[in-house]
PDB file of C-alpha atoms in Angstrom:
ATOM      1  CA  UNK A   1       0.000   0.000   0.000  1.00 50.00           C
ATOM      2  CA  UNK A   2       1.418   3.417  -1.005  1.00 52.00           C
ATOM      3  CA  UNK A   3       1.843   6.285   1.448  1.00 49.00           C
ATOM      4  CA  UNK A   4      -1.065   8.066  -0.223  1.00 50.00           C
ATOM      5  CA  UNK A   5      -3.256   5.004   0.145  1.00 57.00           C
ATOM      6  CA  UNK A   6      -2.271   4.722   3.800  1.00 64.00           C
ATOM      7  CA  UNK A   7      -3.206   8.359   4.359  1.00 65.00           C
ATOM      8  CA  UNK A   8      -6.581   7.806   2.715  1.00 66.00           C
ATOM      9  CA  UNK A   9      -7.101   4.706   4.831  1.00 67.00           C
ATOM     10  CA  UNK A  10      -6.302   6.550   8.061  1.00 76.00           C
ATOM     11  CA  UNK A  11      -8.665   9.313   7.009  1.00 81.00           C
ATOM     12  CA  UNK A  12     -11.326   6.679   6.412  1.00 80.00           C
ATOM     13  CA  UNK A  13     -10.740   5.293   9.889  1.00 88.00           C
ATOM     14  CA  UNK A  14     -11.292   8.726  11.393  1.00 91.00           C
ATOM     15  CA  UNK A  15     -14.486   9.091   9.370  1.00 92.00           C
ATOM     16  CA  UNK A  16     -15.747   5.704  10.546  1.00 94.00           C
ATOM     17  CA  UNK A  17     -15.065   6.600  14.178  1.00 95.00           C
ATOM     18  CA  UNK A  18     -16.966   9.874  13.773  1.00 95.00           C
ATOM     19  CA  UNK A  19     -19.792   8.169  11.890  1.00 96.00           C
ATOM     20  CA  UNK A  20     -20.239   5.587  14.637  1.00 97.00           C
ATOM     21  CA  UNK A  21     -20.300   8.331  17.230  1.00 97.00           C
ATOM     22  CA  UNK A  22     -22.994  10.145  15.236  1.00 97.00           C
ATOM     23  CA  UNK A  23     -25.234   7.077  14.916  1.00 97.00           C
ATOM     24  CA  UNK A  24     -24.595   5.628  18.382  1.00 98.00           C
ATOM     25  CA  UNK A  25     -27.863   6.807  19.930  1.00 98.00           C
ATOM     26  CA  UNK A  26     -29.942   5.573  16.989  1.00 97.00           C
ATOM     27  CA  UNK A  27     -28.224   2.181  16.935  1.00 98.00           C
ATOM     28  CA  UNK A  28     -28.545   1.708  20.693  1.00 98.00           C
ATOM     29  CA  UNK A  29     -32.248   2.604  20.567  1.00 97.00           C
ATOM     30  CA  UNK A  30     -33.001   0.278  17.656  1.00 96.00           C
ATOM     31  CA  UNK A  31     -31.147  -2.654  19.200  1.00 97.00           C
ATOM     32  CA  UNK A  32     -32.871  -2.159  22.560  1.00 96.00           C
ATOM     33  CA  UNK A  33     -36.364  -2.153  21.033  1.00 94.00           C
ATOM     34  CA  UNK A  34     -35.724  -5.125  18.746  1.00 94.00           C
ATOM     35  CA  UNK A  35     -34.368  -7.403  21.443  1.00 94.00           C
ATOM     36  CA  UNK A  36     -36.840  -6.325  24.122  1.00 90.00           C
ATOM     37  CA  UNK A  37     -39.801  -7.253  21.909  1.00 84.00           C
ATOM     38  CA  UNK A  38     -38.164 -10.463  20.760  1.00 88.00           C
ATOM     39  CA  UNK A  39     -37.385 -11.524  24.339  1.00 84.00           C
ATOM     40  CA  UNK A  40     -40.966 -10.875  25.453  1.00 75.00           C
ATOM     41  CA  UNK A  41     -42.339 -13.045  22.660  1.00 73.00           C
ATOM     42  CA  UNK A  42     -39.920 -15.861  23.474  1.00 79.00           C
ATOM     43  CA  UNK A  43     -40.720 -15.752  27.194  1.00 76.00           C
ATOM     44  CA  UNK A  44     -44.468 -15.930  26.695  1.00 70.00           C
ATOM     45  CA  UNK A  45     -44.161 -18.822  24.259  1.00 73.00           C
ATOM     46  CA  UNK A  46     -41.979 -20.717  26.744  1.00 78.00           C
ATOM     47  CA  UNK A  47     -44.608 -20.261  29.454  1.00 74.00           C
ATOM     48  CA  UNK A  48     -47.370 -21.531  27.162  1.00 70.00           C
ATOM     49  CA  UNK A  49     -45.396 -24.612  26.156  1.00 74.00           C
ATOM     50  CA  UNK A  50     -44.706 -25.387  29.815  1.00 75.00           C
ATOM     51  CA  UNK A  51     -48.379 -25.104  30.762  1.00 70.00           C
ATOM     52  CA  UNK A  52     -49.442 -27.212  27.785  1.00 71.00           C
ATOM     53  CA  UNK A  53     -47.131 -30.003  28.923  1.00 73.00           C
ATOM     54  CA  UNK A  54     -48.611 -29.865  32.443  1.00 69.00           C
ATOM     55  CA  UNK A  55     -52.173 -29.946  31.121  1.00 66.00           C
ATOM     56  CA  UNK A  56     -51.447 -32.855  28.792  1.00 70.00           C
ATOM     57  CA  UNK A  57     -49.874 -34.792  31.665  1.00 66.00           C
ATOM     58  CA  UNK A  58     -52.921 -34.194  33.879  1.00 62.00           C
ATOM     59  CA  UNK A  59     -55.293 -35.078  31.044  1.00 61.00           C
ATOM     60  CA  UNK A  60     -53.495 -38.363  30.437  1.00 66.00           C
ATOM     61  CA  UNK A  61     -53.580 -39.145  34.162  1.00 60.00           C
ATOM     62  CA  UNK A  62     -57.323 -38.462  34.402  1.00 53.00           C
ATOM     63  CA  UNK A  63     -58.056 -40.540  31.283  1.00 61.00           C
ATOM     64  CA  UNK A  64     -56.102 -43.493  32.645  1.00 57.00           C
ATOM     65  CA  UNK A  65     -57.982 -43.325  35.940  1.00 50.00           C
ATOM     66  CA  UNK A  66     -61.336 -43.061  34.145  1.00 52.00           C
ATOM     67  CA  UNK A  67     -60.626 -46.261  32.234  1.00 54.00           C
ATOM     68  CA  UNK A  68     -59.979 -48.145  35.457  1.00 48.00           C
ATOM     69  CA  UNK A  69     -62.592 -50.556  36.876  1.00 52.00           C
ATOM     70  CA  UNK A  70     -61.804 -49.368  40.388  1.00 50.00           C
ATOM     71  CA  UNK A  71     -64.520 -47.043  41.770  1.00 49.00           C
ATOM     72  CA  UNK A  72     -61.928 -45.140  43.788  1.00 50.00           C
ATOM     73  CA  UNK A  73     -59.956 -44.484  40.617  1.00 47.00           C
ATOM     74  CA  UNK A  74     -63.101 -43.180  38.913  1.00 48.00           C
ATOM     75  CA  UNK A  75     -63.730 -40.730  41.759  1.00 50.00           C
ATOM     76  CA  UNK A  76     -60.106 -39.643  41.587  1.00 50.00           C
ATOM     77  CA  UNK A  77     -60.582 -39.037  37.866  1.00 48.00           C
ATOM     78  CA  UNK A  78     -63.570 -36.753  38.516  1.00 51.00           C
ATOM     79  CA  UNK A  79     -61.603 -34.889  41.162  1.00 54.00           C
ATOM     80  CA  UNK A  80     -58.665 -34.620  38.808  1.00 51.00           C
ATOM     81  CA  UNK A  81     -60.839 -33.016  36.145  1.00 51.00           C
ATOM     82  CA  UNK A  82     -62.007 -30.354  38.573  1.00 49.00           C
ATOM     83  CA  UNK A  83     -58.517 -29.767  39.941  1.00 55.00           C
ATOM     84  CA  UNK A  84     -57.202 -29.379  36.428  1.00 50.00           C
ATOM     85  CA  UNK A  85     -60.067 -27.081  35.453  1.00 48.00           C
ATOM     86  CA  UNK A  86     -59.593 -24.752  38.393  1.00 47.00           C
ATOM     87  CA  UNK A  87     -55.798 -25.043  38.417  1.00 54.00           C
ATOM     88  CA  UNK A  88     -53.497 -25.444  35.442  1.00 52.00           C
ATOM     89  CA  UNK A  89     -56.245 -25.314  32.800  1.00 53.00           C
ATOM     90  CA  UNK A  90     -57.583 -22.046  34.153  1.00 58.00           C
ATOM     91  CA  UNK A  91     -54.072 -20.642  34.206  1.00 59.00           C
ATOM     92  CA  UNK A  92     -53.534 -22.068  30.719  1.00 56.00           C
ATOM     93  CA  UNK A  93     -56.754 -20.460  29.488  1.00 61.00           C
ATOM     94  CA  UNK A  94     -55.605 -17.002  30.490  1.00 63.00           C
ATOM     95  CA  UNK A  95     -52.062 -17.591  29.301  1.00 60.00           C
ATOM     96  CA  UNK A  96     -53.321 -19.004  26.028  1.00 62.00           C
ATOM     97  CA  UNK A  97     -55.659 -16.063  25.601  1.00 67.00           C
ATOM     98  CA  UNK A  98     -52.679 -13.787  26.102  1.00 64.00           C
ATOM     99  CA  UNK A  99     -50.550 -15.609  23.572  1.00 59.00           C
ATOM    100  CA  UNK A 100     -53.388 -15.765  21.038  1.00 67.00           C
ATOM    101  CA  UNK A 101     -53.786 -12.036  21.386  1.00 67.00           C
ATOM    102  CA  UNK A 102     -50.060 -11.676  20.923  1.00 59.00           C
ATOM    103  CA  UNK A 103     -50.057 -13.953  17.897  1.00 64.00           C
ATOM    104  CA  UNK A 104     -52.751 -11.836  16.253  1.00 63.00           C
ATOM    105  CA  UNK A 105     -50.363  -8.915  16.379  1.00 63.00           C
ATOM    106  CA  UNK A 106     -47.266 -11.072  15.850  1.00 66.00           C
ATOM    107  CA  UNK A 107     -47.109 -10.372  12.136  1.00 70.00           C
ATOM    108  CA  UNK A 108     -47.266  -6.653  12.836  1.00 74.00           C
ATOM    109  CA  UNK A 109     -44.615  -7.004  15.531  1.00 77.00           C
ATOM    110  CA  UNK A 110     -42.434  -9.078  13.229  1.00 81.00           C
ATOM    111  CA  UNK A 111     -42.851  -6.454  10.526  1.00 85.00           C
ATOM    112  CA  UNK A 112     -41.836  -3.759  12.999  1.00 86.00           C
ATOM    113  CA  UNK A 113     -38.814  -5.742  14.190  1.00 91.00           C
ATOM    114  CA  UNK A 114     -37.719  -6.364  10.615  1.00 92.00           C
ATOM    115  CA  UNK A 115     -38.159  -2.703   9.699  1.00 93.00           C
ATOM    116  CA  UNK A 116     -35.941  -1.695  12.603  1.00 95.00           C
ATOM    117  CA  UNK A 117     -33.422  -4.381  11.666  1.00 96.00           C
ATOM    118  CA  UNK A 118     -33.487  -3.130   8.068  1.00 96.00           C
ATOM    119  CA  UNK A 119     -32.691   0.346   9.349  1.00 96.00           C
ATOM    120  CA  UNK A 120     -29.739  -1.080  11.251  1.00 98.00           C
ATOM    121  CA  UNK A 121     -28.443  -2.735   8.070  1.00 98.00           C
ATOM    122  CA  UNK A 122     -28.901   0.550   6.213  1.00 97.00           C
ATOM    123  CA  UNK A 123     -26.878   2.364   8.873  1.00 97.00           C
ATOM    124  CA  UNK A 124     -24.107  -0.214   8.470  1.00 97.00           C
ATOM    125  CA  UNK A 125     -24.181   0.105   4.675  1.00 96.00           C
ATOM    126  CA  UNK A 126     -24.064   3.894   4.953  1.00 96.00           C
ATOM    127  CA  UNK A 127     -21.043   3.610   7.227  1.00 96.00           C
ATOM    128  CA  UNK A 128     -19.168   1.725   4.511  1.00 95.00           C
ATOM    129  CA  UNK A 129     -20.104   4.122   1.704  1.00 94.00           C
ATOM    130  CA  UNK A 130     -19.198   7.095   3.909  1.00 92.00           C
ATOM    131  CA  UNK A 131     -15.830   5.642   4.861  1.00 92.00           C
ATOM    132  CA  UNK A 132     -14.975   4.422   1.362  1.00 91.00           C
ATOM    133  CA  UNK A 133     -16.661   7.048  -0.847  1.00 88.00           C
ATOM    134  CA  UNK A 134     -17.209   6.304  -4.526  1.00 88.00           C
ATOM    135  CA  UNK A 135     -19.678   7.303  -7.264  1.00 85.00           C
ATOM    136  CA  UNK A 136     -21.542   4.004  -6.816  1.00 88.00           C
ATOM    137  CA  UNK A 137     -22.183   1.799  -3.789  1.00 85.00           C
ATOM    138  CA  UNK A 138     -20.671  -1.189  -5.586  1.00 87.00           C
ATOM    139  CA  UNK A 139     -17.368   0.672  -5.875  1.00 90.00           C
ATOM    140  CA  UNK A 140     -17.457   1.589  -2.182  1.00 90.00           C
ATOM    141  CA  UNK A 141     -17.860  -2.057  -1.249  1.00 92.00           C
ATOM    142  CA  UNK A 142     -15.065  -3.060  -3.619  1.00 91.00           C
ATOM    143  CA  UNK A 143     -12.749  -0.609  -1.845  1.00 89.00           C
ATOM    144  CA  UNK A 144     -13.863  -1.805   1.586  1.00 91.00           C
ATOM    145  CA  UNK A 145     -11.896  -4.658   3.233  1.00 92.00           C
ATOM    146  CA  UNK A 146     -13.785  -7.912   3.704  1.00 94.00           C
ATOM    147  CA  UNK A 147     -14.225  -7.823   7.472  1.00 93.00           C
ATOM    148  CA  UNK A 148     -14.732 -11.049   9.410  1.00 94.00           C
ATOM    149  CA  UNK A 149     -16.115 -14.200   7.882  1.00 95.00           C
ATOM    150  CA  UNK A 150     -19.786 -15.051   8.357  1.00 97.00           C
ATOM    151  CA  UNK A 151     -19.659 -18.725   7.560  1.00 97.00           C
ATOM    152  CA  UNK A 152     -17.656 -18.715   4.345  1.00 97.00           C
ATOM    153  CA  UNK A 153     -18.701 -15.214   3.274  1.00 97.00           C
ATOM    154  CA  UNK A 154     -17.067 -11.865   4.022  1.00 97.00           C
ATOM    155  CA  UNK A 155     -19.035  -9.633   6.364  1.00 97.00           C
ATOM    156  CA  UNK A 156     -19.220  -6.832   3.795  1.00 97.00           C
ATOM    157  CA  UNK A 157     -20.966  -9.147   1.320  1.00 97.00           C
ATOM    158  CA  UNK A 158     -23.514 -10.316   3.885  1.00 98.00           C
ATOM    159  CA  UNK A 159     -24.245  -6.750   4.983  1.00 98.00           C
ATOM    160  CA  UNK A 160     -24.765  -5.444   1.491  1.00 96.00           C
ATOM    161  CA  UNK A 161     -26.921  -8.310   0.259  1.00 97.00           C
ATOM    162  CA  UNK A 162     -28.934  -8.460   3.502  1.00 97.00           C
ATOM    163  CA  UNK A 163     -29.624  -4.747   3.222  1.00 96.00           C
ATOM    164  CA  UNK A 164     -30.686  -5.160  -0.408  1.00 95.00           C
ATOM    165  CA  UNK A 165     -32.874  -8.157   0.434  1.00 96.00           C
ATOM    166  CA  UNK A 166     -34.676  -6.309   3.213  1.00 95.00           C
ATOM    167  CA  UNK A 167     -35.367  -3.358   0.916  1.00 92.00           C
ATOM    168  CA  UNK A 168     -36.565  -5.304  -2.137  1.00 90.00           C
ATOM    169  CA  UNK A 169     -37.848  -8.712  -0.973  1.00 90.00           C
ATOM    170  CA  UNK A 170     -41.437  -7.841  -1.939  1.00 85.00           C
ATOM    171  CA  UNK A 171     -40.572  -6.637  -5.446  1.00 83.00           C
ATOM    172  CA  UNK A 172     -40.819  -8.997  -8.403  1.00 74.00           C
ATOM    173  CA  UNK A 173     -37.587  -9.829 -10.228  1.00 72.00           C
ATOM    174  CA  UNK A 174     -35.546  -7.662  -7.860  1.00 71.00           C
ATOM    175  CA  UNK A 175     -33.158 -10.357  -6.604  1.00 83.00           C
ATOM    176  CA  UNK A 176     -29.703 -10.258  -8.166  1.00 89.00           C
ATOM    177  CA  UNK A 177     -27.582 -13.351  -8.577  1.00 92.00           C
ATOM    178  CA  UNK A 178     -25.235 -11.955  -5.914  1.00 94.00           C
ATOM    179  CA  UNK A 179     -28.138 -11.760  -3.478  1.00 96.00           C
ATOM    180  CA  UNK A 180     -29.348 -15.258  -4.355  1.00 95.00           C
ATOM    181  CA  UNK A 181     -25.858 -16.693  -3.916  1.00 97.00           C
ATOM    182  CA  UNK A 182     -25.438 -14.957  -0.557  1.00 97.00           C
ATOM    183  CA  UNK A 183     -28.714 -16.215   0.913  1.00 97.00           C
ATOM    184  CA  UNK A 184     -28.369 -19.676  -0.549  1.00 97.00           C
ATOM    185  CA  UNK A 185     -25.051 -19.945   1.310  1.00 98.00           C
ATOM    186  CA  UNK A 186     -26.599 -18.575   4.509  1.00 98.00           C
ATOM    187  CA  UNK A 187     -29.319 -21.209   4.228  1.00 98.00           C
ATOM    188  CA  UNK A 188     -26.810 -23.973   3.624  1.00 98.00           C
ATOM    189  CA  UNK A 189     -24.481 -22.916   6.435  1.00 98.00           C
ATOM    190  CA  UNK A 190     -26.877 -21.593   9.094  1.00 98.00           C
ATOM    191  CA  UNK A 191     -30.325 -23.049   8.518  1.00 97.00           C
ATOM    192  CA  UNK A 192     -33.698 -22.871   6.853  1.00 96.00           C
ATOM    193  CA  UNK A 193     -34.621 -19.578   8.552  1.00 96.00           C
ATOM    194  CA  UNK A 194     -32.922 -17.919   5.568  1.00 97.00           C
ATOM    195  CA  UNK A 195     -34.490 -20.098   2.863  1.00 94.00           C
ATOM    196  CA  UNK A 196     -37.621 -18.066   2.079  1.00 94.00           C
ATOM    197  CA  UNK A 197     -35.642 -14.898   1.373  1.00 94.00           C
ATOM    198  CA  UNK A 198     -37.458 -14.281  -1.907  1.00 91.00           C
ATOM    199  CA  UNK A 199     -40.725 -13.510  -0.121  1.00 91.00           C
ATOM    200  CA  UNK A 200     -39.883 -12.644   3.500  1.00 93.00           C
ATOM    201  CA  UNK A 201     -37.773  -9.888   5.032  1.00 95.00           C
ATOM    202  CA  UNK A 202     -34.697 -11.514   6.571  1.00 96.00           C
ATOM    203  CA  UNK A 203     -33.222  -8.453   8.261  1.00 97.00           C
ATOM    204  CA  UNK A 204     -33.804  -9.701  11.807  1.00 96.00           C
ATOM    205  CA  UNK A 205     -32.432 -13.157  11.042  1.00 96.00           C
ATOM    206  CA  UNK A 206     -29.228 -11.517   9.809  1.00 98.00           C
ATOM    207  CA  UNK A 207     -29.009  -9.222  12.849  1.00 97.00           C
ATOM    208  CA  UNK A 208     -29.454 -12.272  15.054  1.00 97.00           C
ATOM    209  CA  UNK A 209     -26.802 -14.199  13.132  1.00 98.00           C
ATOM    210  CA  UNK A 210     -24.329 -11.326  13.498  1.00 98.00           C
ATOM    211  CA  UNK A 211     -25.139 -11.147  17.226  1.00 98.00           C
ATOM    212  CA  UNK A 212     -25.826  -7.429  17.082  1.00 98.00           C
ATOM    213  CA  UNK A 213     -27.313  -7.321  20.555  1.00 97.00           C
ATOM    214  CA  UNK A 214     -25.367  -4.259  21.643  1.00 97.00           C
ATOM    215  CA  UNK A 215     -23.768  -1.169  20.159  1.00 98.00           C
ATOM    216  CA  UNK A 216     -20.395  -2.606  21.154  1.00 98.00           C
ATOM    217  CA  UNK A 217     -20.923  -5.637  18.893  1.00 98.00           C
ATOM    218  CA  UNK A 218     -22.144  -3.449  16.033  1.00 98.00           C
ATOM    219  CA  UNK A 219     -19.175  -1.108  16.454  1.00 97.00           C
ATOM    220  CA  UNK A 220     -16.691  -3.984  16.567  1.00 97.00           C
ATOM    221  CA  UNK A 221     -17.870  -5.265  13.196  1.00 97.00           C
ATOM    222  CA  UNK A 222     -17.869  -1.811  11.624  1.00 97.00           C
ATOM    223  CA  UNK A 223     -14.397  -0.989  12.955  1.00 95.00           C
ATOM    224  CA  UNK A 224     -13.080  -4.235  11.486  1.00 93.00           C
ATOM    225  CA  UNK A 225     -13.346  -2.589   8.067  1.00 94.00           C
ATOM    226  CA  UNK A 226     -10.814   0.062   9.112  1.00 92.00           C
ATOM    227  CA  UNK A 227      -8.549  -2.074  11.284  1.00 82.00           C
ATOM    228  CA  UNK A 228      -4.828  -1.329  11.044  1.00 71.00           C
ATOM    229  CA  UNK A 229      -4.418  -4.990  10.091  1.00 67.00           C
ATOM    230  CA  UNK A 230      -5.858  -4.065   6.699  1.00 62.00           C
ATOM    231  CA  UNK A 231      -3.055  -1.589   5.937  1.00 53.00           C
TER     232      UNK A 231
END
């Protein structure tokens, strides 16, 4: 790398540092909202699954007693039905009502989470184009170092294609071969949650994969593009 290139690189590092400082509040706010909502959904679903297991166990126990020829077992079965009704099943009813209500708005919540995650990807993309300015975004990404590997793919590739996917997933014939290749590899290497990328926004899945649960993690990835190791 020539002295001029090194100077440009150091200037880019300063610009990245300033850019991250400028977007810190926005990034922290987005990450906090995304993971708070996601955690609440997970917790409620765990509680429902736990109650459903308890209810199924009690139901099986009552059914087995009811099939018995022993009169005492039959009476125990009747008692078990009432205990279940006023105990776990009542609790399950209210919990299930809560989760059904949540599921009705789940699509809207998922849409909101993905929109916020898309914004986070856009902020990351803008950081690269600001640090490595060029007439076209493609040229900025060509100038940008690869960053860490995400599976077998460079971070910069995943960021760009994930941002593009989240912006254009609902548009016909908008997927480039680069985007298809990127998400096919993500599906192969990390799971089927990435497989329906041609019809579903995958911004949150990518944020989750990158472990962007804090500004520190986001900053670490962004600063990797201007690490002195790249000089």
